[in-house]
Coordinates of C-alpha atoms and ligand atoms in Angstrom, one line a residue:
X295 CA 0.0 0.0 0.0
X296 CA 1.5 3.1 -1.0
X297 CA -1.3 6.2 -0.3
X298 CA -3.0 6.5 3.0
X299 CA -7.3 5.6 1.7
X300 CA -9.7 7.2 4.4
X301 CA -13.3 8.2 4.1
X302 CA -12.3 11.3 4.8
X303 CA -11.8 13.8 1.8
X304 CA -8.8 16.0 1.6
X305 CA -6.4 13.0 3.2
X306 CA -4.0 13.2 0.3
X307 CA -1.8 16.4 0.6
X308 CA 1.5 16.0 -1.3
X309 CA 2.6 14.2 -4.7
X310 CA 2.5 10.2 -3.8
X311 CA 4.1 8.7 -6.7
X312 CA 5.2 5.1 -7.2
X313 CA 7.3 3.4 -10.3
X314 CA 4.9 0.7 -12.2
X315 CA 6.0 -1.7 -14.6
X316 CA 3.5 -3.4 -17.6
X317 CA 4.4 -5.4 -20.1
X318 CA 7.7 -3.5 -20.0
X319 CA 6.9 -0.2 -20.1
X320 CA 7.8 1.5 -17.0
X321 CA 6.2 4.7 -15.7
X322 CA 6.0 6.8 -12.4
X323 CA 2.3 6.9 -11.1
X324 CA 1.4 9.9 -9.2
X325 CA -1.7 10.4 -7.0
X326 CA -2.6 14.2 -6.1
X327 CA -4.4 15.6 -3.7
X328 CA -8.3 16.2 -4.4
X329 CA -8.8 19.8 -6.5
X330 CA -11.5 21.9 -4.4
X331 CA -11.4 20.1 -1.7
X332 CA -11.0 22.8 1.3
X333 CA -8.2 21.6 3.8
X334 CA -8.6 21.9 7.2
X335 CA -5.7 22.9 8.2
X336 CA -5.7 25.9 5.2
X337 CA -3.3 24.1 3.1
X338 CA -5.4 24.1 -0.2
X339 CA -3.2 26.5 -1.8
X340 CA -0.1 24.0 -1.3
X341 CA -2.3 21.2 -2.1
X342 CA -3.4 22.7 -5.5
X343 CA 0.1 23.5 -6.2
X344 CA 1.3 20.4 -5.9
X345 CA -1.4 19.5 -8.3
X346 CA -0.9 21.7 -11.0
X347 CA 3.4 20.5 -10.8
X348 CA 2.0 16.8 -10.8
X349 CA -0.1 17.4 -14.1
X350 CA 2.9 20.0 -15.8
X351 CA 5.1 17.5 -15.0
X352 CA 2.9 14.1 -16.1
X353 CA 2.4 13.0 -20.0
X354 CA -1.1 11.3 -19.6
X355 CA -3.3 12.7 -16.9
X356 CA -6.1 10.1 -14.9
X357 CA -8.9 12.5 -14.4
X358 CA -10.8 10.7 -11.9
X359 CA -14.6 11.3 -11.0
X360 CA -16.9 9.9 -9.1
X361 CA -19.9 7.9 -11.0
X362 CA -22.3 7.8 -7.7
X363 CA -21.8 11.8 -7.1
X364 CA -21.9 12.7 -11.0
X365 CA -21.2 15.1 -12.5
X366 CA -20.6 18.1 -10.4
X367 CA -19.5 21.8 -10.4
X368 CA -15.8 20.7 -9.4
X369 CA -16.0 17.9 -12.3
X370 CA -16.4 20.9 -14.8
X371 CA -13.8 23.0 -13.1
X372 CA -11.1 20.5 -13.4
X373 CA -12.1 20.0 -17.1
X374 CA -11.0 23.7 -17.7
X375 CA -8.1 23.0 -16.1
X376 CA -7.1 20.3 -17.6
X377 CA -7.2 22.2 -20.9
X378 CA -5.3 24.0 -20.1
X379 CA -2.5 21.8 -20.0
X380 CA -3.2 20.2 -23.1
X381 CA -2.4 16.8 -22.1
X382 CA -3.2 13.8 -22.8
X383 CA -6.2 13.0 -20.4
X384 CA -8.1 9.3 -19.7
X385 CA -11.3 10.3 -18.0
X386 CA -11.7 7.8 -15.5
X387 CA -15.8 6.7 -14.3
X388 CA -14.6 5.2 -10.4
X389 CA -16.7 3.9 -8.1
X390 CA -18.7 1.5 -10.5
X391 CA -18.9 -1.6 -8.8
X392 CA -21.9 -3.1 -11.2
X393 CA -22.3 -2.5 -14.7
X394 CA -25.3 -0.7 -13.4
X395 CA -23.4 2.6 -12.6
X396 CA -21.7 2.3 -16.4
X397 CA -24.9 3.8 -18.0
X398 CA -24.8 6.8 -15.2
X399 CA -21.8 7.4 -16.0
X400 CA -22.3 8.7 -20.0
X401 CA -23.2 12.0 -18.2
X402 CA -19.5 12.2 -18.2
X403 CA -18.9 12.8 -21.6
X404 CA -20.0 16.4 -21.8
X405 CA -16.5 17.5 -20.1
X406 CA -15.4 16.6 -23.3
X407 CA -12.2 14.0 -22.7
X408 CA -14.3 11.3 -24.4
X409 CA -15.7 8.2 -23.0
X410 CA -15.3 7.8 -19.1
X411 CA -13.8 4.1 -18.2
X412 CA -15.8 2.5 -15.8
X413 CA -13.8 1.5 -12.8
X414 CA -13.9 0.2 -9.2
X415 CA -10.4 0.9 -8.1
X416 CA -12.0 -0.8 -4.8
X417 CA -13.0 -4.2 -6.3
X418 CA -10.6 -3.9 -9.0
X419 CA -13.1 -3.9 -12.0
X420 CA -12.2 -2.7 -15.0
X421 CA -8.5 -2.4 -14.3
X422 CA -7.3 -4.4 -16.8
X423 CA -9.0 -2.0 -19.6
X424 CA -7.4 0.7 -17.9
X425 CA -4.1 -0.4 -17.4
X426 CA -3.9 -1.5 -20.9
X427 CA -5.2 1.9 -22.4
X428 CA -3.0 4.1 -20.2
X429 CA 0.2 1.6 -21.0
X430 CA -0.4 2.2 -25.1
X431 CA -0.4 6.0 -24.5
X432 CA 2.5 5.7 -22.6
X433 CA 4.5 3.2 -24.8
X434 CA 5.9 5.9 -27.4
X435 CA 6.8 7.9 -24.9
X436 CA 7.9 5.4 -21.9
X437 CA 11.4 5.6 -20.2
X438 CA 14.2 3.7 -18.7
X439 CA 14.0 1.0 -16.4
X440 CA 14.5 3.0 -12.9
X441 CA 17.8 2.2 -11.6
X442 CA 17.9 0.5 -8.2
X443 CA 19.0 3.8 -5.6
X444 CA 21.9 3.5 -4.3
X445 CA 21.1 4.3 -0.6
X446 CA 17.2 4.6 0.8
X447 CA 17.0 7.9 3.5
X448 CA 14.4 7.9 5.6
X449 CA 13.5 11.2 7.1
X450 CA 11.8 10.7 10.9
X451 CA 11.3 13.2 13.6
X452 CA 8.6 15.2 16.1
X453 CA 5.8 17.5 13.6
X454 CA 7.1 20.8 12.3
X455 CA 10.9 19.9 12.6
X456 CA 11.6 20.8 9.1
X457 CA 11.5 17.4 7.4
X458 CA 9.8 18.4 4.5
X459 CA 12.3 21.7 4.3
X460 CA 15.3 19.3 4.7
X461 CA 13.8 17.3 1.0
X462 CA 13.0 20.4 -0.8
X463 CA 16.5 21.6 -0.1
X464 CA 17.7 18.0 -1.5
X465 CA 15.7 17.9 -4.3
X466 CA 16.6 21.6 -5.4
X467 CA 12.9 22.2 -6.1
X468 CA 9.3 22.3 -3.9
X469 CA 8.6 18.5 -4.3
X470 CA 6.6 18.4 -1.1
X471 CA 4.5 20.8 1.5
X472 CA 6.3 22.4 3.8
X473 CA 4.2 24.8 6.3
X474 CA 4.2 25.7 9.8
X475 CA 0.9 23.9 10.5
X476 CA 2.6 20.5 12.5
X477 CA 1.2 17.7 11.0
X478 CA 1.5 19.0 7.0
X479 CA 3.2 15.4 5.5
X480 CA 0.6 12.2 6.3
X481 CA 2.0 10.1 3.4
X482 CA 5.7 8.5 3.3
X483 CA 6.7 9.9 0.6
X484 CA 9.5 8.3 -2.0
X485 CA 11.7 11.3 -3.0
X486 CA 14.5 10.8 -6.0
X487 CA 17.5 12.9 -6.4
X488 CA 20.6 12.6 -7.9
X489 CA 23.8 13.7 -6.4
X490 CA 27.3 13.3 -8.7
X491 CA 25.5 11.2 -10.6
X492 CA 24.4 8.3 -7.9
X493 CA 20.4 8.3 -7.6
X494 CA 19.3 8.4 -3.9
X495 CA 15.5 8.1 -2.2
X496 CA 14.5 10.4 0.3
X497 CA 11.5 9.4 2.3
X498 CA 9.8 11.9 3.7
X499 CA 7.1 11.3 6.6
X500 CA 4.5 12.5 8.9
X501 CA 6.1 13.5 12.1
X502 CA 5.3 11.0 14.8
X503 CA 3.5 12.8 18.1
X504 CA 3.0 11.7 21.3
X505 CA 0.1 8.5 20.9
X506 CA -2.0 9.8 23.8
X507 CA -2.6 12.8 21.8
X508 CA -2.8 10.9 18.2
X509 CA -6.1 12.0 17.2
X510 CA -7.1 10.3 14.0
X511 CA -6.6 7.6 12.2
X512 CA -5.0 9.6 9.6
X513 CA -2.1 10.4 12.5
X514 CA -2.4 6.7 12.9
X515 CA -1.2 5.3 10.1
X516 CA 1.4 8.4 10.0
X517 CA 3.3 6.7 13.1
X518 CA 3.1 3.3 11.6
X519 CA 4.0 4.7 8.3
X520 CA 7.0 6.9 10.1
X521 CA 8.3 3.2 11.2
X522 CA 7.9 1.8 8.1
X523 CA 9.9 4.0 6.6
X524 CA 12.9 3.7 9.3
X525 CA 13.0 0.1 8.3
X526 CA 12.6 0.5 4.8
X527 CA 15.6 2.7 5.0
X528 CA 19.5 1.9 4.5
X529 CA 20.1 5.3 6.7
X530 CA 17.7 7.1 9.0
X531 CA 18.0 10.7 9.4
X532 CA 16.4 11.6 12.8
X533 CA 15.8 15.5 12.6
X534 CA 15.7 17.4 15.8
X535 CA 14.7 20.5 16.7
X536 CA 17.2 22.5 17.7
X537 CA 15.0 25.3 19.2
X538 CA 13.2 22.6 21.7
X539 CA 14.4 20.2 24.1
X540 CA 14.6 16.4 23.2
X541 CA 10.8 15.1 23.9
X542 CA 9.3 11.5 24.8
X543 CA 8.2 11.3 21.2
X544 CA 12.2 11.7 20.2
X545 CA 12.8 9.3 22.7
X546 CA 10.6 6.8 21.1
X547 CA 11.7 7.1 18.0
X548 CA 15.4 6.8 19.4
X549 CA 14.9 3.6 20.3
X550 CA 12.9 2.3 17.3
X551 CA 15.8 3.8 15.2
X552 CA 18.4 1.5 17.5
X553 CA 16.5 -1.7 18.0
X554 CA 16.0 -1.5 14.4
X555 CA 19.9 -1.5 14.1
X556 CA 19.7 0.9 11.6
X557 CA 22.6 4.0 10.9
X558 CA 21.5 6.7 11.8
X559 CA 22.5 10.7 11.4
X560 CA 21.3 13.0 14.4
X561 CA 20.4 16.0 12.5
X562 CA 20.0 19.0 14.8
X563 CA 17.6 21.6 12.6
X564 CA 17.1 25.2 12.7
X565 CA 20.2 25.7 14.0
X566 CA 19.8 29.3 12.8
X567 CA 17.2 29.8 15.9
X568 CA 19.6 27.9 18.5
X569 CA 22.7 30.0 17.1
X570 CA 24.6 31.9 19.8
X571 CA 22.3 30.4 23.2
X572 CA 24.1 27.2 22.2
X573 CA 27.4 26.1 21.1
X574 CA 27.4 22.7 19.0
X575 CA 29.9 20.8 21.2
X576 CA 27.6 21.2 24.3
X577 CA 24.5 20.2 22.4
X578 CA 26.4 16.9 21.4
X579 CA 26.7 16.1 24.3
X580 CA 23.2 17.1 25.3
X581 CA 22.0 14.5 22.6
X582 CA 24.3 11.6 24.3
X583 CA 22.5 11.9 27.6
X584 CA 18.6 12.4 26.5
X585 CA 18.9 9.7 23.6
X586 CA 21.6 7.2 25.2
X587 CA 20.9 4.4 22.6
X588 CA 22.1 6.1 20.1
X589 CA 25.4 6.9 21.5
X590 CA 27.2 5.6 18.1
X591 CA 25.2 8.7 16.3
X592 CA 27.1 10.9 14.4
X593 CA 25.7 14.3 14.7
X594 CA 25.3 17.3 12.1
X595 CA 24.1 20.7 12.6
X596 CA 21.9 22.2 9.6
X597 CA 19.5 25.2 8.6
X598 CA 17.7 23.4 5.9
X599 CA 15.5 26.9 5.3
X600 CA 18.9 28.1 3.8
X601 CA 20.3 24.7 2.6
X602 CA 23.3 24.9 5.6
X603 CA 24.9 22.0 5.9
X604 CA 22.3 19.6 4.2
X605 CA 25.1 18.2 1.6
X606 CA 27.4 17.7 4.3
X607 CA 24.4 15.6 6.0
X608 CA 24.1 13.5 2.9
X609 CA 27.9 12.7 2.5
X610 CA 27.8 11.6 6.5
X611 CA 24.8 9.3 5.5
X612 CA 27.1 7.7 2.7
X613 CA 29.8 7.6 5.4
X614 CA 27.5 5.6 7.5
X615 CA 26.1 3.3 5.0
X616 CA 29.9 2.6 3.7
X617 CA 30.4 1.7 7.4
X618 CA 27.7 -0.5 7.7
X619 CA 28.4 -2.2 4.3
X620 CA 32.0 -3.1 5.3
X621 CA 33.3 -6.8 6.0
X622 CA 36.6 -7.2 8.2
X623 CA 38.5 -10.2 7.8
X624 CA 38.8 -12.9 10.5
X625 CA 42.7 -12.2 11.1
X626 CA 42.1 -8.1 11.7
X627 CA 39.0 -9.3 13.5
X628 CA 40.4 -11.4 16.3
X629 CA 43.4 -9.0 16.8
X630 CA 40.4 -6.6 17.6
X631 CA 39.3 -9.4 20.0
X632 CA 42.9 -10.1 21.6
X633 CA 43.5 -6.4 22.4
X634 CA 39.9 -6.3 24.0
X635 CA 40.3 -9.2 26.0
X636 CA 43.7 -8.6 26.5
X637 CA 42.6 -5.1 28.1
X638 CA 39.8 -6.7 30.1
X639 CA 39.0 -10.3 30.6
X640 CA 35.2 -11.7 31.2
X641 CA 34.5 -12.5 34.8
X642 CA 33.1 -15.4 36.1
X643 CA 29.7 -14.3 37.7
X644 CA 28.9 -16.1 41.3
X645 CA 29.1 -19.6 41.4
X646 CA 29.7 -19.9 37.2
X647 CA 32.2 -21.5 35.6
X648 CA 35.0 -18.8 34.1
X649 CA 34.0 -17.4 30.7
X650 CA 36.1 -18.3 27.8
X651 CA 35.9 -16.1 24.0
X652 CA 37.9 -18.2 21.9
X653 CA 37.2 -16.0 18.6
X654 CA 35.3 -14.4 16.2
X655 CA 34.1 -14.0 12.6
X656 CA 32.2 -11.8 10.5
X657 CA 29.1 -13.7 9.3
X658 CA 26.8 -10.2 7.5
X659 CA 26.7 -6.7 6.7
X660 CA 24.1 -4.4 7.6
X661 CA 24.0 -4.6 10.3
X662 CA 27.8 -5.4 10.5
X663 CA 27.3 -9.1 12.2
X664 CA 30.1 -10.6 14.4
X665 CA 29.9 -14.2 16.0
X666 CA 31.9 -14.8 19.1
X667 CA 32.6 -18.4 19.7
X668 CA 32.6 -19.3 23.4
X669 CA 32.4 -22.2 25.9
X670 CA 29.5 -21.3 26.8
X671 CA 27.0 -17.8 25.7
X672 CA 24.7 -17.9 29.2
X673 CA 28.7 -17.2 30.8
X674 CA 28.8 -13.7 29.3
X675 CA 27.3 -10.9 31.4
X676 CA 25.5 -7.6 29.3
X677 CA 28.2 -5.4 31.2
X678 CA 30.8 -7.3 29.5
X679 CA 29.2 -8.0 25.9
X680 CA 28.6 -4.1 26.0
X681 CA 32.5 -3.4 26.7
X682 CA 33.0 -5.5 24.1
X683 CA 31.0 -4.0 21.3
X684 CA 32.4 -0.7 22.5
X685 CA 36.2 -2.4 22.0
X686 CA 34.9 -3.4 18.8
X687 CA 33.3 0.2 17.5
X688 CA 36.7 1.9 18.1
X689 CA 39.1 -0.9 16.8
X690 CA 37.1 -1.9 13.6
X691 CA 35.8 0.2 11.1
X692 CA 32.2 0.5 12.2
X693 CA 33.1 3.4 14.6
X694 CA 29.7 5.2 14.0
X695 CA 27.2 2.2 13.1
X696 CA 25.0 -0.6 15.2
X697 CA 27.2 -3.7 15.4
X698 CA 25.0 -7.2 16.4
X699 CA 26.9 -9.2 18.7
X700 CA 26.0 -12.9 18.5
X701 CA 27.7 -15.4 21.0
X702 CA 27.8 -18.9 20.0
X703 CA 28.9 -21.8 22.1
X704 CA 31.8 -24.0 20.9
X705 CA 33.7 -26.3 22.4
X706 CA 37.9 -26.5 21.3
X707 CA 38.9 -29.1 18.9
X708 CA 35.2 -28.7 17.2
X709 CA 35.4 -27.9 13.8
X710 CA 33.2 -24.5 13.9
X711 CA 30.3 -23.9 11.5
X712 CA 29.7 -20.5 10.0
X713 CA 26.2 -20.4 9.4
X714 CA 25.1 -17.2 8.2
X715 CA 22.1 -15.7 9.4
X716 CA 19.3 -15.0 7.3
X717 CA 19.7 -12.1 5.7
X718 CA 16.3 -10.4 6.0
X719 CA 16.5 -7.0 7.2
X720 CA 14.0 -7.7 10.0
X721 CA 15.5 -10.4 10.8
X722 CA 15.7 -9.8 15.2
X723 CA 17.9 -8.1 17.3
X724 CA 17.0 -10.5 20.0
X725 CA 19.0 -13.1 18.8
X726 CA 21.8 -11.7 21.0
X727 CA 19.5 -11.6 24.3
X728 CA 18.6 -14.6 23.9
X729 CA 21.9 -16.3 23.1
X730 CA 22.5 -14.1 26.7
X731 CA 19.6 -16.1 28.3
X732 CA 18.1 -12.4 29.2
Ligands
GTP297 N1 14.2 29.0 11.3 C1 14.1 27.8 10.7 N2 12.9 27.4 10.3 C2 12.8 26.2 9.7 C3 14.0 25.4 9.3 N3 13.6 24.3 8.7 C4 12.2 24.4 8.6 N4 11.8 25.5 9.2 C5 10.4 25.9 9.3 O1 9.7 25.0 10.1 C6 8.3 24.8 9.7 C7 8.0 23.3 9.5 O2 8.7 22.9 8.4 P1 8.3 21.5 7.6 O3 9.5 21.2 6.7 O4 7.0 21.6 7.1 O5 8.4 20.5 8.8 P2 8.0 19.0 8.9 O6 9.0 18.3 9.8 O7 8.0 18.4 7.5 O8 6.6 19.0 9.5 P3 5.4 17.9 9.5 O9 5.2 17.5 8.1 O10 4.3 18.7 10.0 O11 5.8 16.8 10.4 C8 8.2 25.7 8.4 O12 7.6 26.9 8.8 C9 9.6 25.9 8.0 O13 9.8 27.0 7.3 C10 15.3 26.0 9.7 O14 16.3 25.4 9.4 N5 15.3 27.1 10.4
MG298 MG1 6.5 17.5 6.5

């Protein structure tokens, strides 16, 4: 699912687009936000916008209308507009679940884009028909495969942080809203840009607030789409406000961001407004204390209003997803592992047998994956598997990423066996508390 559907009209804000593929011809699908449709929050001026760049931009236009309504005022408004344009329009009949509502629906031909197609985007009738008209008006004119991005940024934070700002000034042009009403972005929206000729995705998403004070089911689905996002993402940029202390709902999404072991940039916005009452060294450290998990964080300080520092964010994201990407041999590794045990040895807790780490191996990427073969894994205390994975952050190059730990037991003389894990993304973090009988 790629737009948020709600009874409600007016839910769509921005430009939602996805890439489609049929019968080979490949083309981005963008859904708009309803034309006319008077926004609650007064956003219909960014919302029509957005529509007009969506249909300047497109080369066949769905002009959608509603067969059980008819044909209204607003119908014949959008027909004007639309001529505007001069593109090349497929009038679209929705909302006919029978072939009852197809004879209603000749009403439709007096806006003058021809015969309406009779569909039920909801049941699904008529989309073949559709599909295959819009494909042979795209054909002649279709493009390129999309290349596969190189890196997927997902942009998370508390409402009104500048999210939206931070993607405009990325994308070098207004692709979404960006207003001081909190709550503007509901969709997750895929953004593409290019940067020295590598394509990228930013996704920008509804900011998350707190859930007692979630008040629809349109905020809803923003927090479950804001988490989607995170994990759909190679690198999370977590934007903070710079002109408000560190909330619960930061906190939250803190943790999310480290349970979900992903990299992650803390990206201190509107650091025009904190300018002067705060130096960055001292906020740093700020950051370290109110959002201990992610102590690995590197952090970057940015106006996106005035496109300060937002590049420099970018190339730290790269950084991070280099990091995260990078496989250490076993020889580098276990020197790694004698200097840490030579600097500290694992205790034997009361009335346990001694603790033994005999050595280690890199088994995945991303999240950097290290197995430590012991005598036995319940032996190891958290205080001591968290000294470690500190010993390993500053003696590998990982300095600024999650690392999984995973102990293993093995007994000498065994012939070890590297199974890899599975290397779904989602695949659990818990594998290591377990292993720790926690
Ligand atoms: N002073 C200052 N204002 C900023 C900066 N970045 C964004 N803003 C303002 O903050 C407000 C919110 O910006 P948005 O980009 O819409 O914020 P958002 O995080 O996308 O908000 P939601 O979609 O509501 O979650 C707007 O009025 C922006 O102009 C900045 O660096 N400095
Ligand atoms: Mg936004």
């Amino acid at each position: 699912m790629i737009s948020i559907v709600d009874p409600t009209p007016g839910v769509t804000r921005d430009r939602v687009s996805a890439f489609c593929e049929f019968d080979d011809v490949y083309f981005e699908l963008v859904d708009t936000g309803g034309y006319g449709v008077q926004d609650g929050d007064q956003l219909t001026p960014h919302i029509e916008q957005q529509i007009l760049y969506a249909i300047d931009a497109a080369r066949v236009v769905l002009f959608v209308v509603d067969v059980r309504e008819g044909l209204t005022p607003l119908d014949r408004r959008v027909a004007r507009l639309l001529r505007q344009f001069e593109r090349d329009v497929i009038l679209v009949a929705n909302k006919a679940d029978t072939p009852r509502y197809d004879v209603q629906a000749t009403e439709f031909f007096s806006l003058g884009f021809g015969e309406p197609r009779c569909v039920s985007a909801k049941h699904g009738r008529g989309r073949g028909d559709l599909i295959e008209r819009l494909v042979e008006r795209i054909r002649p004119v279709a493009g390129e495969e999309p290349g596969e991005p190189v890196m997927k940024i997902a942009l998370v934070g508390a409402r009104n942080v500048g999210k939206s700002t931070f993607v405009n000034a990325l994308a070098g042009e207004p692709r979404v809203i960006v207003s001081e009403v909190p709550g503007t972005t509901r969709d997750a929206i895929d953004v593409w840009f290019e940067r020295d000729g590598r394509t990228f995705v930013a996704i920008d998403t509804a900011g998350v607030r707190k859930k007692s004070k979630l008040g629809s089911d349109i905020e809803f689905y923003s927090l479950i789409r804001a988490q989607r996002s995170i994990r759909r993402a190679d690198v999370v940029l977590f934007l903070i406000d710079a002109a408000r202390p560190v909330g619960q709902v930061d906190k939250k999404l803190g943790r999310y961001i480290a349970e979900n072991e992903k990299p992650v940039v803390l990206v201190v916005n509107k650091w025009d407004l904190a300018k002067g009452r705060a130096g960055s060294e001292d906020y740093g450290q700020y950051l370290t204390r109110v959002l201990p998990e992610l102590g690995y964080a590197p952090v970057t300080f940015v106006t996106a209003t005035a496109d300060r520092n937002v590049r420099t964010t970018i190339d730290v994201a790269q950084g991070l997803f280099k990091q995260a990407g990078t496989r250490v041999g076993t020889g580098r590794l276990n020197e790694a592992l004698q200097a840490a045990l030579s600097a500290r040895r694992p205790g034997a807790r009361r009335g346990l047998k001694l603790p033994k780490i005999y050595y280690a191996t890199q088994v995945d990427v991303r999240p950097p994956t290290i197995v430590l073969f012991v005598n036995d894994p319940s032996l190891i205390s958290e205080d001591y598997r968290r000294f470690l994975l500190n010993r390993m952050r500053e003696l590998l190059p990982f300095p600024e990423v999650p690392i999984r730990l995973l102990f293993r037991s093995h007994r000498r003389g065994e012939p070890v066996v590297r199974d890899r894990p599975r290397r779904s993304r989602e695949a659990p973090s818990k594998t290591t508390a377990k292993v720790l009988g926690e």
